[in-house]
Short mmCIF file of N, CA and C in Angstrom, two decimals:
data_model
loop_
_atom_site.label_atom_id
_atom_site.label_comp_id
_atom_site.label_asym_id
_atom_site.label_seq_id
_atom_site.Cartn_x
_atom_site.Cartn_y
_atom_site.Cartn_z
N MET A 1 135.69 105.62 83.49
CA MET A 1 134.68 104.94 84.02
C MET A 1 133.89 104.18 83.21
N LYS A 2 134.32 103.62 81.48
CA LYS A 2 133.70 103.22 80.76
C LYS A 2 133.13 102.02 81.13
N LEU A 3 133.20 101.17 82.07
CA LEU A 3 132.81 100.07 82.42
C LEU A 3 131.04 100.50 82.62
N PHE A 4 131.23 101.38 83.31
CA PHE A 4 129.58 101.73 83.79
C PHE A 4 128.59 102.26 83.36
N LYS A 5 128.91 103.20 81.60
CA LYS A 5 128.38 103.45 80.66
C LYS A 5 127.57 102.47 79.86
N ILE A 6 126.57 102.82 79.76
CA ILE A 6 125.72 101.29 79.20
C ILE A 6 125.32 102.36 77.89
N GLN A 7 125.43 102.23 76.62
CA GLN A 7 124.82 102.36 75.53
C GLN A 7 123.38 101.74 75.10
N GLY A 8 122.82 102.11 74.38
CA GLY A 8 121.70 101.91 73.49
C GLY A 8 122.02 100.23 72.59
N ASN A 9 122.97 99.47 72.69
CA ASN A 9 123.12 98.74 71.49
C ASN A 9 123.31 97.35 72.39
N LYS A 10 123.26 96.52 71.65
CA LYS A 10 123.01 94.74 72.36
C LYS A 10 123.94 94.64 73.07
N LYS A 11 125.27 95.06 73.06
CA LYS A 11 126.20 94.55 74.20
C LYS A 11 126.19 95.96 75.15
N GLY A 12 125.30 96.59 75.00
CA GLY A 12 124.87 97.99 76.76
C GLY A 12 123.59 96.93 77.43
N LEU A 13 122.65 96.32 76.50
CA LEU A 13 121.55 95.95 77.09
C LEU A 13 122.21 94.41 77.94
N ILE A 14 122.89 93.20 76.78
CA ILE A 14 123.53 92.64 78.37
C ILE A 14 124.00 92.90 79.01
N LYS A 15 125.06 94.12 78.88
CA LYS A 15 126.52 94.41 80.07
C LYS A 15 125.01 94.27 81.38
N LEU A 16 124.26 95.55 80.89
CA LEU A 16 123.34 96.09 81.68
C LEU A 16 122.56 94.59 82.87
N PHE A 17 121.77 93.81 81.84
CA PHE A 17 121.67 92.60 82.58
C PHE A 17 121.83 91.70 83.08
N ILE A 18 123.25 91.53 82.69
CA ILE A 18 124.47 91.22 83.55
C ILE A 18 124.99 91.61 84.97
N SER A 19 124.86 93.22 84.83
CA SER A 19 125.79 93.74 86.43
C SER A 19 123.90 93.32 87.17
N THR A 20 122.99 94.00 86.47
CA THR A 20 121.93 93.79 87.69
C THR A 20 121.47 91.99 88.16
N ALA A 21 121.63 91.11 87.36
CA ALA A 21 121.33 90.33 87.48
C ALA A 21 122.25 89.74 88.43
N LEU A 22 123.55 89.73 88.32
CA LEU A 22 124.47 89.93 89.16
C LEU A 22 124.07 90.28 90.60
N ILE A 23 123.72 91.38 90.33
CA ILE A 23 123.35 92.00 91.95
C ILE A 23 122.04 91.18 92.56
N VAL A 24 121.11 91.11 92.03
CA VAL A 24 119.92 90.14 92.38
C VAL A 24 120.21 89.01 92.89
N ILE A 25 121.41 88.62 92.67
CA ILE A 25 121.73 86.82 92.47
C ILE A 25 122.48 86.59 94.49
N PHE A 26 123.16 88.40 94.02
CA PHE A 26 124.38 88.90 95.41
C PHE A 26 123.36 88.99 96.74
N VAL A 27 122.62 89.99 96.69
CA VAL A 27 121.64 89.67 97.60
C VAL A 27 120.83 88.80 97.69
N ASN A 28 120.41 88.14 96.92
CA ASN A 28 119.39 86.80 96.80
C ASN A 28 120.57 85.79 97.69
N SER A 29 121.69 85.41 97.97
CA SER A 29 122.46 84.89 98.83
C SER A 29 122.69 85.20 99.99
N ILE A 30 122.83 86.55 100.09
CA ILE A 30 122.70 86.71 101.21
C ILE A 30 121.93 86.20 102.30
N ILE A 31 120.31 86.61 101.67
CA ILE A 31 119.38 86.27 102.43
C ILE A 31 119.32 84.88 102.47
N PHE A 32 119.69 84.07 101.09
CA PHE A 32 119.50 82.86 101.96
C PHE A 32 120.80 82.49 102.50
N ILE A 33 121.86 82.89 102.75
CA ILE A 33 123.22 82.81 103.97
C ILE A 33 122.70 83.03 105.43
N PHE A 34 121.90 84.07 105.35
CA PHE A 34 121.67 84.33 106.38
C PHE A 34 120.31 83.98 106.73
N ASN A 35 119.94 83.61 105.80
CA ASN A 35 118.16 82.91 106.38
C ASN A 35 117.37 84.20 107.02
N PHE A 36 117.02 85.09 106.70
CA PHE A 36 116.70 85.89 106.38
C PHE A 36 114.91 85.77 106.57
N ARG A 37 114.64 84.73 105.55
CA ARG A 37 113.03 84.16 106.18
C ARG A 37 112.40 83.74 107.33
N ASN A 38 113.54 82.46 107.94
CA ASN A 38 113.13 81.85 108.72
C ASN A 38 113.57 83.07 110.12
N SER A 39 113.77 83.65 110.11
CA SER A 39 113.59 84.72 111.07
C SER A 39 112.64 85.08 112.35
N ASN A 40 111.62 85.32 110.76
CA ASN A 40 109.93 85.49 111.11
C ASN A 40 109.66 84.34 111.94
N THR A 41 109.74 83.28 111.74
CA THR A 41 109.22 82.16 112.63
C THR A 41 109.49 82.34 113.90
N ASN A 42 110.86 83.12 113.79
CA ASN A 42 111.04 83.36 116.24
C ASN A 42 110.69 84.48 116.60
N LEU A 43 109.47 85.25 115.85
CA LEU A 43 108.72 86.38 115.87
C LEU A 43 107.19 85.53 116.28
N GLY A 44 107.06 84.39 115.38
CA GLY A 44 105.48 84.16 115.63
C GLY A 44 104.65 84.66 114.75
N ILE A 45 105.73 85.32 113.27
CA ILE A 45 104.72 85.69 112.56
C ILE A 45 104.63 84.87 111.47
N VAL A 46 103.09 84.60 111.18
CA VAL A 46 102.26 83.64 110.33
C VAL A 46 102.98 83.91 109.10
N ARG A 47 103.38 82.74 108.44
CA ARG A 47 103.69 83.42 106.85
C ARG A 47 102.42 82.72 106.08
N SER A 48 102.06 83.54 105.27
CA SER A 48 101.00 83.96 104.73
C SER A 48 100.72 82.73 103.84
N PRO A 49 99.73 82.27 103.39
CA PRO A 49 99.74 80.75 102.56
C PRO A 49 99.42 81.24 101.33
N PHE A 50 98.83 82.55 100.98
CA PHE A 50 99.04 83.00 99.49
C PHE A 50 100.08 83.48 99.23
N LEU A 51 101.23 83.17 99.50
CA LEU A 51 102.53 84.07 99.10
C LEU A 51 103.66 82.36 98.79
N PRO A 52 103.92 82.74 97.58
CA PRO A 52 104.58 81.70 96.70
C PRO A 52 105.58 80.84 97.52
N ALA A 53 106.46 80.35 97.67
CA ALA A 53 107.26 79.68 97.88
C ALA A 53 108.91 80.82 98.11
N PRO A 54 109.75 81.24 98.78
CA PRO A 54 110.67 82.14 99.04
C PRO A 54 111.36 82.09 97.48
N TYR A 55 111.91 80.85 97.33
CA TYR A 55 112.54 80.92 96.32
C TYR A 55 112.29 81.29 94.69
N ILE A 56 110.80 81.02 94.64
CA ILE A 56 109.62 82.00 93.51
C ILE A 56 109.67 83.58 93.94
N ILE A 57 109.72 84.45 94.55
CA ILE A 57 109.91 85.25 95.15
C ILE A 57 110.84 85.90 94.50
N GLY A 58 112.29 85.18 95.42
CA GLY A 58 113.39 85.65 94.37
C GLY A 58 113.58 85.28 93.21
N THR A 59 113.18 84.84 92.80
CA THR A 59 113.20 84.76 91.21
C THR A 59 112.25 85.62 90.34
N VAL A 60 110.64 85.69 91.03
CA VAL A 60 109.83 87.57 90.45
C VAL A 60 110.45 87.78 90.37
N TRP A 61 111.45 88.63 91.83
CA TRP A 61 112.36 90.28 91.48
C TRP A 61 112.59 89.63 90.55
N LEU A 62 114.09 88.52 90.51
CA LEU A 62 114.99 88.68 89.18
C LEU A 62 113.90 89.04 88.14
N PHE A 63 113.19 88.46 87.70
CA PHE A 63 112.36 88.85 86.70
C PHE A 63 112.22 90.98 86.53
N LEU A 64 111.97 91.04 87.73
CA LEU A 64 111.02 92.14 88.14
C LEU A 64 111.98 93.36 87.49
N ILE A 65 113.28 92.80 88.24
CA ILE A 65 114.44 93.88 87.67
C ILE A 65 115.05 93.57 86.50
N LEU A 66 114.78 92.62 86.09
CA LEU A 66 115.64 92.59 84.41
C LEU A 66 114.65 93.58 83.57
N CYS A 67 113.55 93.44 84.16
CA CYS A 67 112.19 94.37 83.09
C CYS A 67 112.47 95.65 83.52
N MET A 68 113.63 95.87 84.94
CA MET A 68 114.05 97.70 84.97
C MET A 68 115.42 97.78 84.62
N SER A 69 115.98 96.87 84.27
CA SER A 69 116.98 96.79 83.15
C SER A 69 117.07 96.88 81.92
N PHE A 70 116.16 96.21 80.93
CA PHE A 70 115.35 96.21 80.09
C PHE A 70 115.12 97.73 80.20
N SER A 71 113.92 97.90 80.44
CA SER A 71 113.26 99.72 80.16
C SER A 71 114.40 100.68 80.37
N GLN A 72 115.28 100.43 81.39
CA GLN A 72 116.07 102.05 81.38
C GLN A 72 116.89 101.59 79.96
N TRP A 73 117.34 100.33 79.43
CA TRP A 73 118.11 100.34 78.07
C TRP A 73 117.29 101.19 77.23
N ILE A 74 115.70 100.81 77.31
CA ILE A 74 114.99 101.60 75.79
C ILE A 74 115.49 103.17 76.50
N LEU A 75 114.71 103.51 77.60
CA LEU A 75 115.58 104.53 77.30
C LEU A 75 116.83 105.37 77.28
N ILE A 76 117.38 104.38 77.57
CA ILE A 76 118.83 104.90 76.81
C ILE A 76 118.95 104.94 75.61
N LYS A 77 118.85 103.98 74.88
CA LYS A 77 118.43 104.15 73.32
C LYS A 77 117.73 105.18 72.89
N LYS A 78 116.52 105.38 73.68
CA LYS A 78 115.84 106.45 73.58
C LYS A 78 116.87 107.82 72.63
N ASN A 79 117.40 107.93 74.41
CA ASN A 79 118.69 108.99 74.06
C ASN A 79 117.87 110.30 73.76
N THR A 80 116.11 110.87 74.34
CA THR A 80 115.85 111.76 74.07
C THR A 80 115.53 111.99 75.35
N HIS A 81 115.33 111.70 76.65
CA HIS A 81 114.89 112.23 77.50
C HIS A 81 115.98 111.93 78.87
N LYS A 82 117.20 112.39 78.69
CA LYS A 82 118.30 112.15 79.96
C LYS A 82 117.46 112.48 81.18
N ASN A 83 116.49 113.68 81.51
CA ASN A 83 116.45 113.70 82.56
C ASN A 83 115.35 113.10 83.91
N LYS A 84 114.86 111.56 83.09
CA LYS A 84 114.44 110.39 83.40
C LYS A 84 115.05 109.73 83.16
N LEU A 85 116.55 109.29 83.10
CA LEU A 85 117.36 108.19 83.13
C LEU A 85 117.47 108.33 84.49
N PHE A 86 116.70 108.48 85.65
CA PHE A 86 117.56 108.44 86.84
C PHE A 86 116.21 107.53 87.90
N LEU A 87 115.54 107.77 87.17
CA LEU A 87 113.91 107.47 87.99
C LEU A 87 114.22 105.74 87.73
N ILE A 88 114.40 105.08 87.17
CA ILE A 88 114.29 103.51 87.38
C ILE A 88 115.57 103.36 88.31
N PRO A 89 117.05 103.44 88.07
CA PRO A 89 117.97 103.31 89.19
C PRO A 89 117.68 103.71 90.56
N ILE A 90 116.46 104.63 90.63
CA ILE A 90 116.37 104.89 92.05
C ILE A 90 114.82 103.68 92.92
N LEU A 91 114.11 103.05 91.23
CA LEU A 91 113.61 102.16 91.77
C LEU A 91 114.71 100.78 92.30
N PHE A 92 115.59 100.98 91.76
CA PHE A 92 116.16 99.43 91.85
C PHE A 92 116.76 99.40 93.14
N ILE A 93 117.59 100.97 93.11
CA ILE A 93 118.33 100.52 94.53
C ILE A 93 117.18 100.25 95.44
N ILE A 94 115.40 101.31 95.55
CA ILE A 94 114.65 100.95 96.69
C ILE A 94 114.60 99.19 96.91
N CYS A 95 114.46 98.50 95.91
CA CYS A 95 114.05 97.60 95.58
C CYS A 95 115.04 96.29 95.78
N ILE A 96 115.94 96.30 96.01
CA ILE A 96 117.13 95.82 96.47
C ILE A 96 117.69 96.00 97.23
N LEU A 97 117.63 96.77 98.03
CA LEU A 97 117.99 97.02 99.23
C LEU A 97 116.56 97.17 100.42
N TYR A 98 115.66 96.55 99.96
CA TYR A 98 114.27 96.55 100.59
C TYR A 98 114.62 95.04 101.95
N PRO A 99 115.76 93.98 101.58
CA PRO A 99 115.53 93.28 102.85
C PRO A 99 116.46 93.61 103.75
N PHE A 100 117.24 94.56 103.46
CA PHE A 100 117.74 95.29 104.85
C PHE A 100 117.46 96.02 105.42
N TYR A 101 117.13 97.34 104.70
CA TYR A 101 116.05 98.34 105.58
C TYR A 101 115.01 98.13 106.75
N THR A 102 114.13 96.90 106.06
CA THR A 102 112.74 96.08 106.63
C THR A 102 113.55 94.83 107.71
N GLN A 103 114.39 95.26 108.53
CA GLN A 103 115.46 94.78 109.36
C GLN A 103 115.00 93.09 108.74
N LYS A 104 115.42 92.70 107.29
CA LYS A 104 115.30 90.93 107.11
C LYS A 104 114.06 90.66 107.24
N PHE A 105 113.02 91.66 107.11
CA PHE A 105 111.81 91.39 106.17
C PHE A 105 110.85 91.50 107.78
N ASN A 106 111.44 91.92 109.20
CA ASN A 106 110.81 91.96 110.25
C ASN A 106 110.06 93.37 110.33
N ASN A 107 110.27 93.74 110.42
CA ASN A 107 109.22 95.27 110.72
C ASN A 107 108.41 95.03 109.63
N GLU A 108 107.27 95.33 110.55
CA GLU A 108 106.19 95.00 109.66
C GLU A 108 105.66 96.42 109.46
N SER A 109 106.06 97.46 110.01
CA SER A 109 105.75 98.55 109.72
C SER A 109 106.14 99.30 108.79
N ILE A 110 107.55 99.07 108.78
CA ILE A 110 108.78 99.37 107.73
C ILE A 110 108.73 98.76 106.20
N SER A 111 107.84 97.58 106.28
CA SER A 111 107.29 96.60 105.44
C SER A 111 106.37 97.40 104.60
N LEU A 112 105.43 97.78 105.23
CA LEU A 112 103.99 98.18 104.84
C LEU A 112 104.70 99.82 104.09
N ILE A 113 104.99 100.51 104.97
CA ILE A 113 105.07 102.05 104.38
C ILE A 113 106.13 101.66 102.40
N ALA A 114 107.06 100.69 102.74
CA ALA A 114 108.02 100.57 101.84
C ALA A 114 107.92 100.11 100.82
N ASN A 115 106.84 99.37 101.01
CA ASN A 115 105.34 98.52 99.79
C ASN A 115 105.09 99.43 98.83
N LEU A 116 104.19 100.59 100.07
CA LEU A 116 103.29 102.07 99.34
C LEU A 116 104.34 102.26 99.02
N VAL A 117 105.36 102.87 98.97
CA VAL A 117 106.53 103.64 98.69
C VAL A 117 106.58 103.40 97.34
N VAL A 118 107.09 102.06 96.54
CA VAL A 118 107.47 101.31 96.10
C VAL A 118 105.65 100.98 94.64
N ILE A 119 105.38 101.23 95.23
CA ILE A 119 103.93 100.95 94.83
C ILE A 119 103.83 101.99 93.95
N SER A 120 103.84 103.61 94.91
CA SER A 120 103.91 104.36 94.34
C SER A 120 104.55 105.28 93.31
N TYR A 121 105.84 104.49 93.34
CA TYR A 121 106.74 104.93 92.95
C TYR A 121 106.89 104.33 91.46
N SER A 122 106.82 103.78 91.09
CA SER A 122 106.71 102.30 90.32
C SER A 122 105.79 102.87 89.54
N SER A 123 104.41 103.48 90.05
CA SER A 123 103.60 103.74 88.71
C SER A 123 103.52 105.43 88.50
N PHE A 124 104.00 105.95 89.38
CA PHE A 124 104.78 107.14 88.78
C PHE A 124 105.91 107.43 87.82
N ILE A 125 106.28 106.13 87.62
CA ILE A 125 107.71 106.15 86.71
C ILE A 125 106.75 105.82 85.36
N SER A 126 105.73 104.89 85.51
CA SER A 126 105.05 103.87 84.75
C SER A 126 104.55 105.47 83.69
N GLY A 127 104.06 106.37 84.51
CA GLY A 127 103.18 107.21 84.28
C GLY A 127 104.33 108.20 83.19
N LYS A 128 105.61 108.60 83.83
CA LYS A 128 106.29 109.23 83.15
C LYS A 128 107.24 109.10 82.08
N ILE A 129 107.70 107.65 82.14
CA ILE A 129 107.45 106.85 81.06
C ILE A 129 106.78 106.29 80.10
N TYR A 130 105.34 106.32 80.22
CA TYR A 130 104.23 106.04 79.52
C TYR A 130 104.53 106.92 77.81
N ASN A 131 104.99 107.99 77.31
CA ASN A 131 104.75 108.36 75.71
C ASN A 131 105.83 108.45 75.44
N ILE A 132 107.47 107.45 76.29
CA ILE A 132 108.32 107.73 75.61
C ILE A 132 108.61 106.25 74.56
N SER A 133 108.05 104.89 76.01
CA SER A 133 107.58 103.58 75.86
C SER A 133 106.71 102.65 76.45
N LYS A 134 105.63 102.43 75.69
CA LYS A 134 104.80 102.02 76.16
C LYS A 134 105.61 100.68 76.83
N ILE A 135 106.12 99.87 76.39
CA ILE A 135 106.74 98.38 76.51
C ILE A 135 107.68 99.08 78.08
N SER A 136 108.49 100.15 78.01
CA SER A 136 108.77 99.87 79.32
C SER A 136 107.39 100.17 80.99
N SER A 137 107.09 101.25 80.24
CA SER A 137 105.76 101.54 81.38
C SER A 137 104.90 100.07 81.74
N PHE A 138 104.98 99.13 80.60
CA PHE A 138 104.44 98.67 81.02
C PHE A 138 104.69 97.43 82.26
N LEU A 139 105.82 97.45 82.03
CA LEU A 139 107.43 96.09 82.75
C LEU A 139 107.49 97.62 83.87
N ILE A 140 107.84 98.18 84.13
CA ILE A 140 107.73 98.96 85.25
C ILE A 140 106.49 98.96 86.11
N PHE A 141 105.55 99.15 85.84
CA PHE A 141 104.23 98.60 86.35
C PHE A 141 104.14 97.40 86.64
N LEU A 142 104.75 96.34 86.38
CA LEU A 142 104.54 94.83 87.12
C LEU A 142 104.97 94.59 88.18
N THR A 143 106.05 95.62 88.50
CA THR A 143 106.39 95.79 90.20
C THR A 143 105.48 96.52 91.02
N ALA A 144 104.51 97.94 90.05
CA ALA A 144 103.55 97.70 91.17
C ALA A 144 102.72 97.39 91.47
N ILE A 145 102.13 96.15 90.45
CA ILE A 145 101.53 94.88 90.65
C ILE A 145 102.06 93.85 91.82
N TRP A 146 102.87 93.42 91.14
CA TRP A 146 103.56 92.38 92.47
C TRP A 146 103.47 92.81 93.61
N VAL A 147 103.85 94.13 93.60
CA VAL A 147 104.26 94.73 95.41
C VAL A 147 102.75 94.84 96.05
N ALA A 148 102.22 95.24 94.87
CA ALA A 148 101.04 95.37 95.51
C ALA A 148 99.95 94.31 95.66
N PHE A 149 100.22 92.72 95.29
CA PHE A 149 99.94 91.31 95.64
C PHE A 149 100.29 91.03 96.85
N ALA A 150 101.93 91.25 96.73
CA ALA A 150 102.95 90.28 98.03
C ALA A 150 102.39 91.83 99.47
N THR A 151 101.90 93.09 99.15
CA THR A 151 101.37 93.73 100.59
C THR A 151 100.05 92.93 101.06
N TYR A 152 99.06 92.95 99.40
CA TYR A 152 97.87 92.38 100.49
C TYR A 152 97.94 91.10 100.90
N ALA A 153 98.57 89.81 100.48
CA ALA A 153 98.96 88.75 100.14
C ALA A 153 99.83 88.52 102.19
N THR A 154 100.16 89.36 102.05
CA THR A 154 100.89 89.17 103.52
C THR A 154 100.76 90.19 104.62
N ASN A 155 99.63 90.39 104.39
CA ASN A 155 98.69 91.79 105.15
C ASN A 155 97.22 90.59 105.79
N LEU A 156 97.09 89.76 104.72
CA LEU A 156 95.83 89.47 105.52
C LEU A 156 95.87 88.42 106.43
N LYS A 157 95.32 88.71 107.51
CA LYS A 157 95.12 87.82 108.81
C LYS A 157 94.35 86.87 109.15
N PHE A 158 94.86 85.77 109.65
CA PHE A 158 93.48 84.52 109.83
C PHE A 158 93.33 84.42 111.12
#
């Protein structure tokens, strides 16, 4: 299983970036192919004017996932806190599966709960790794900021 062993060198960072980017592109392709976003219009749900276009949202998530990858790589590189290495991959899984467990973004209750979980968990991780790497902490906290904005913008009623 050497394929999945990521090392704290440049090659490890590139491997981590490529693998996570491919996963995000794959998930975004599924969202695009199966028209996840347009399923909301069938339910009469009005899209918030404060949210950017779906392709921008996908790009932001690609950036955030790459931030998670870079943060994970820094933790691997530091090689001092092995008990914290599982925190970021769990966040990655929660975020990448979001479109599926929110039923194509249609279940507002699950979406809100999931958003609150992501905000809380990414903030928690940010605090746990702050003493290890302030850069990693900040990069993970960007997820909390984005999801807080998206939650607020999505739940504005007009």
